[in-house]
PDB file of C-alpha atoms in Angstrom:
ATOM      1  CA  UNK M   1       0.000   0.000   0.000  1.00  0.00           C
ATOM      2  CA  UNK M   2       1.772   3.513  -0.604  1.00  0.00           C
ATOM      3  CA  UNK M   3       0.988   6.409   1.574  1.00  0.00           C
ATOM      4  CA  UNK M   4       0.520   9.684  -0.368  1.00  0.00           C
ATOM      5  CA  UNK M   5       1.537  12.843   2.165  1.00  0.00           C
ATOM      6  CA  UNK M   6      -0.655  15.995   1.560  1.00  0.00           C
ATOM      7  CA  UNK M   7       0.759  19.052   0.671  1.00  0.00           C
ATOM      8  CA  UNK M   8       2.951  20.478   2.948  1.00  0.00           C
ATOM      9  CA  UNK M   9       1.621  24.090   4.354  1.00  0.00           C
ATOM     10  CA  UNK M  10       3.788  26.758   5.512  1.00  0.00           C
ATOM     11  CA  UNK M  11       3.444  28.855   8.752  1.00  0.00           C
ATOM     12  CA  UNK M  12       3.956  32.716   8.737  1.00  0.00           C
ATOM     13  CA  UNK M  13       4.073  34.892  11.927  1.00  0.00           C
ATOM     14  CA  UNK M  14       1.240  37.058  12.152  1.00  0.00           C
ATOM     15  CA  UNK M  15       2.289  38.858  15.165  1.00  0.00           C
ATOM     16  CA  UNK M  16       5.413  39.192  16.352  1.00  0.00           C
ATOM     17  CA  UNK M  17       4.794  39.543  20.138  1.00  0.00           C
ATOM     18  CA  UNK M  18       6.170  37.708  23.254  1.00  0.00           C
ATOM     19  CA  UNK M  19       4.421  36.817  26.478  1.00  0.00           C
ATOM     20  CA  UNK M  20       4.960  34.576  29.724  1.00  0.00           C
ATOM     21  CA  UNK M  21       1.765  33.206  29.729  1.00  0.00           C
ATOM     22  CA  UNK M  22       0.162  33.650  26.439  1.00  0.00           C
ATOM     23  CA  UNK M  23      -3.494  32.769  26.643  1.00  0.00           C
ATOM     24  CA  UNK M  24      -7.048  33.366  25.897  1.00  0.00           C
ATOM     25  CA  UNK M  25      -7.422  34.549  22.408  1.00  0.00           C
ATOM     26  CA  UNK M  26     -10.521  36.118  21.090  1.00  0.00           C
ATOM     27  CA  UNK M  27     -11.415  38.130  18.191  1.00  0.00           C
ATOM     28  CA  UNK M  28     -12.400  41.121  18.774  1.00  0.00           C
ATOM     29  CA  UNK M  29     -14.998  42.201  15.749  1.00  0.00           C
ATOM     30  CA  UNK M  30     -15.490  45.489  16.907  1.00  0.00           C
ATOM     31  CA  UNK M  31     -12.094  46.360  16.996  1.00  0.00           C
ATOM     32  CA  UNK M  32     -10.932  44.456  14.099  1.00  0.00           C
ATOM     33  CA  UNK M  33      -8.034  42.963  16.607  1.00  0.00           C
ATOM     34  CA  UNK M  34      -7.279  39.979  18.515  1.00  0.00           C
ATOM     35  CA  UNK M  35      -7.325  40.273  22.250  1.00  0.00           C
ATOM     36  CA  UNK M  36      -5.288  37.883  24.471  1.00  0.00           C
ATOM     37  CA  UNK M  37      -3.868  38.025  27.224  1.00  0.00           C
ATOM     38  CA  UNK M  38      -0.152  37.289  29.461  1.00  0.00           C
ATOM     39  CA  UNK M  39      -1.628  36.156  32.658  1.00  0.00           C
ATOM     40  CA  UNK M  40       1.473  36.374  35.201  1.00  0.00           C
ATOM     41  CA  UNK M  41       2.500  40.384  33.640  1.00  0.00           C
ATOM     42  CA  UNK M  42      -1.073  40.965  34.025  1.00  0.00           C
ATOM     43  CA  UNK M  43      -1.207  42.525  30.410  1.00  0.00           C
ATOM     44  CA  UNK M  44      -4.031  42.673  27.690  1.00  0.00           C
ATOM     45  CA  UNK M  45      -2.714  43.002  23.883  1.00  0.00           C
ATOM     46  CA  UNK M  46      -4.660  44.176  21.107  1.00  0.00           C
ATOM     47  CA  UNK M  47      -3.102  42.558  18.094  1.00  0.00           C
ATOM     48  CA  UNK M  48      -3.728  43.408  14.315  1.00  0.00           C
ATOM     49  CA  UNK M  49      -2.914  40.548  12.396  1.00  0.00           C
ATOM     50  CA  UNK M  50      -2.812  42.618   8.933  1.00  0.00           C
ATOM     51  CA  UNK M  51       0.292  44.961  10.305  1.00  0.00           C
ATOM     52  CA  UNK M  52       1.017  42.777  12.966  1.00  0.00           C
ATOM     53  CA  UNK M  53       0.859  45.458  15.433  1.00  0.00           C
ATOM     54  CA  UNK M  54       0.796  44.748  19.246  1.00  0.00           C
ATOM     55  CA  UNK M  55      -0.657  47.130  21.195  1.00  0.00           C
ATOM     56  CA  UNK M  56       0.040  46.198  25.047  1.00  0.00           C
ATOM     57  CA  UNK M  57      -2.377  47.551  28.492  1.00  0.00           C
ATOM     58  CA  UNK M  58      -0.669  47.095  31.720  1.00  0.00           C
ATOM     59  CA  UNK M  59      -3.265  46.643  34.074  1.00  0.00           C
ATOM     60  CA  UNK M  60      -1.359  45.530  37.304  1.00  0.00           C
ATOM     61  CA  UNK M  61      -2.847  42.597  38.197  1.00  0.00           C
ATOM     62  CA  UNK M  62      -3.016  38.969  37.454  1.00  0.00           C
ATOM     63  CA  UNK M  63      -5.036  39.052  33.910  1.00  0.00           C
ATOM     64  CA  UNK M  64      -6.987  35.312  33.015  1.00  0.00           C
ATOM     65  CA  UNK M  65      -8.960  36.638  30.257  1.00  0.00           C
ATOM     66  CA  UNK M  66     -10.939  39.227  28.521  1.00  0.00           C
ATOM     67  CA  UNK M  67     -14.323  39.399  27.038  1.00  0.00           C
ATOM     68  CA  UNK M  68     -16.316  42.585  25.129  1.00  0.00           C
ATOM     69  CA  UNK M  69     -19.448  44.000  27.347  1.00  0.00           C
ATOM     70  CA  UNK M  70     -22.763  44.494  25.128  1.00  0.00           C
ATOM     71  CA  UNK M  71     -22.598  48.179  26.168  1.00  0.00           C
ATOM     72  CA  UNK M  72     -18.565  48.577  24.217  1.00  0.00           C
ATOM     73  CA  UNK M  73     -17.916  50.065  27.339  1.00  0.00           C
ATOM     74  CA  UNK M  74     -14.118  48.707  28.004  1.00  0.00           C
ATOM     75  CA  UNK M  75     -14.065  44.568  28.851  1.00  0.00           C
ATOM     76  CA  UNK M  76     -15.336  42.383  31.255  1.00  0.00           C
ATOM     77  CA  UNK M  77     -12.171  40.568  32.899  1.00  0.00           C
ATOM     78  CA  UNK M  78     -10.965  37.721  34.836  1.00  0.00           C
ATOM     79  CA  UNK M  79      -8.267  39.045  37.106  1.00  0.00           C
ATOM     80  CA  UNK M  80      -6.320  37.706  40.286  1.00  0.00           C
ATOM     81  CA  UNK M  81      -9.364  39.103  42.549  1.00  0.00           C
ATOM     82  CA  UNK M  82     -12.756  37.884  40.975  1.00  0.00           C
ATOM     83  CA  UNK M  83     -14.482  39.148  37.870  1.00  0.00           C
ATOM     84  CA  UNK M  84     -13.680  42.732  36.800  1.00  0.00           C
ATOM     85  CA  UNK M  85     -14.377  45.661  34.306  1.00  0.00           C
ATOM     86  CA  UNK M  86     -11.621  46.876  32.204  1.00  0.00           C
ATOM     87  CA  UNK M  87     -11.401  50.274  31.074  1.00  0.00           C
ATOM     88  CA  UNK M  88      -9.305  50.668  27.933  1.00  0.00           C
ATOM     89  CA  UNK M  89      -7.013  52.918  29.488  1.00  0.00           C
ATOM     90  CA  UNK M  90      -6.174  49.329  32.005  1.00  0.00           C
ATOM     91  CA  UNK M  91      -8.257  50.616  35.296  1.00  0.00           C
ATOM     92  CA  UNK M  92      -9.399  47.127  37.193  1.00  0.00           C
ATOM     93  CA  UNK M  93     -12.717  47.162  39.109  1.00  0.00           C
ATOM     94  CA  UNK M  94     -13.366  44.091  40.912  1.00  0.00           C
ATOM     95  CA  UNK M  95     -17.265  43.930  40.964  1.00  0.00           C
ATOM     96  CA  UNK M  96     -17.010  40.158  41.809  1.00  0.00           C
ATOM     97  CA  UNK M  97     -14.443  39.024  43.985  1.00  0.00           C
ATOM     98  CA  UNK M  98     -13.558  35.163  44.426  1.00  0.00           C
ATOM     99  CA  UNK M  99     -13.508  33.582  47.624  1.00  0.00           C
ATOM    100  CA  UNK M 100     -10.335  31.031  47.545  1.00  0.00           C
ATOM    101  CA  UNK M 101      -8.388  32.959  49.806  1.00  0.00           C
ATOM    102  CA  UNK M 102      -5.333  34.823  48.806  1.00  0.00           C
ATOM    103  CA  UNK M 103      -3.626  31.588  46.973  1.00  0.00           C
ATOM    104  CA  UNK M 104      -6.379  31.487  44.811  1.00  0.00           C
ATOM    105  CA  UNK M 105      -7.151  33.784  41.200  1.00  0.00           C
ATOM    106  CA  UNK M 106      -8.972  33.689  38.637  1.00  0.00           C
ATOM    107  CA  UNK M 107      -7.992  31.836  35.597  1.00  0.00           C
ATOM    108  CA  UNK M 108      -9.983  31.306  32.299  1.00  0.00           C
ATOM    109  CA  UNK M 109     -13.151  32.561  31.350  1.00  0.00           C
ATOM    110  CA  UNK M 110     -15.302  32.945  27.463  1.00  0.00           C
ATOM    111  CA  UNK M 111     -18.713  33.960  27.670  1.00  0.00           C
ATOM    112  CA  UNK M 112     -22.191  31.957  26.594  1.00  0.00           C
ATOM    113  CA  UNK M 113     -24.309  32.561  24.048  1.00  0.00           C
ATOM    114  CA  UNK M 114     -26.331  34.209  26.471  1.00  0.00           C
ATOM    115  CA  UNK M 115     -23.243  36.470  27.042  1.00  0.00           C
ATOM    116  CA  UNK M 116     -23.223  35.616  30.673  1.00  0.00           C
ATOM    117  CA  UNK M 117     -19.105  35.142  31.754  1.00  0.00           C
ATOM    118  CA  UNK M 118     -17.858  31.751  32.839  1.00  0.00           C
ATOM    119  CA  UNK M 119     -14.907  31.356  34.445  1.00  0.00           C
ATOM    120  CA  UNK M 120     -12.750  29.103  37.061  1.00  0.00           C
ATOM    121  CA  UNK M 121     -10.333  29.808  39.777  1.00  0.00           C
ATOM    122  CA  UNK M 122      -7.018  27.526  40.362  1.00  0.00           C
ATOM    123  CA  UNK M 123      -4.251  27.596  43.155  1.00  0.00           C
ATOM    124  CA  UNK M 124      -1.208  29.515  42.676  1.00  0.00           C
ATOM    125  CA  UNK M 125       0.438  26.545  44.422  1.00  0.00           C
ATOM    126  CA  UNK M 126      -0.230  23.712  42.360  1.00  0.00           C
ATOM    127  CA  UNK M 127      -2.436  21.979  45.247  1.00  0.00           C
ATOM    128  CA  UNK M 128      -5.395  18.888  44.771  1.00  0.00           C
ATOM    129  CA  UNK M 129      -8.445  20.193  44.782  1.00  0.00           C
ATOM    130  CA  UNK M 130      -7.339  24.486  44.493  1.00  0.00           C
ATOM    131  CA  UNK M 131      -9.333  26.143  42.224  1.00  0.00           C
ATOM    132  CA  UNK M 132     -13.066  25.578  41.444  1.00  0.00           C
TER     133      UNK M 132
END
């Protein structure tokens, strides 16, 4: 029996940019960018995959993930705290905090298609049964 091998495809970087921990990409429509985030330096990027631009927003906290609010008012967020708002200029509001304790943040989140936010905790120490 011989084995035919498709067509190798090539990769091309889209956008140069770096992180720590790279997560949570979403595409932004409204923006025309892709949001992600690096958790541990607590930034948001705004990538635009057509210049390959990286814009970056410190916003001094751990940062889990990002997801547009119906109102375009800034993002809802999933920071080190709870559930946030994030203002485009990086200003954190906690508006629901998580109750793990101080080893505990927020990690991942995407929202439903009722466009309620889902999200989880997890230990900062790697620890059976942290997080929920």
């Amino acid at each position: 029996m011989m084995i035919r091998h498709p067509q190798r495809l090539a990769a091309e970087v889209a956008i140069a940019a770096t992180a720590e921990v790279g997560e949570g990409p979403l595409w932004h429509a409204a923006s025309g960018r892709l949001l992600w985030v690096d958790i541990t330096r607590g930034t948001l990027h705004r990538s635009d995959p057509g210049s390959g631009a990286d814009a970056e927003t410190a916003t001094g906290t751990l940062l889990g993930a990002v997801a547009p609010r119906d109102d375009g008012d800034g993002l809802a967020a999933a920071v080190a705290d709870g559930f946030a708002l994030l203002s485009d200029a990086g200003e954190v509001t906690v508006v629901d905090p998580v109750s793990g304790g101080a080893d505990e943040r927020m990690n991942d989140a995407k929202c439903d298609p009722a466009g309620r936010l889902w999200g989880g905790s997890t230990a900062m120490t790697p620890t059976a049964g942290g997080g929920a």
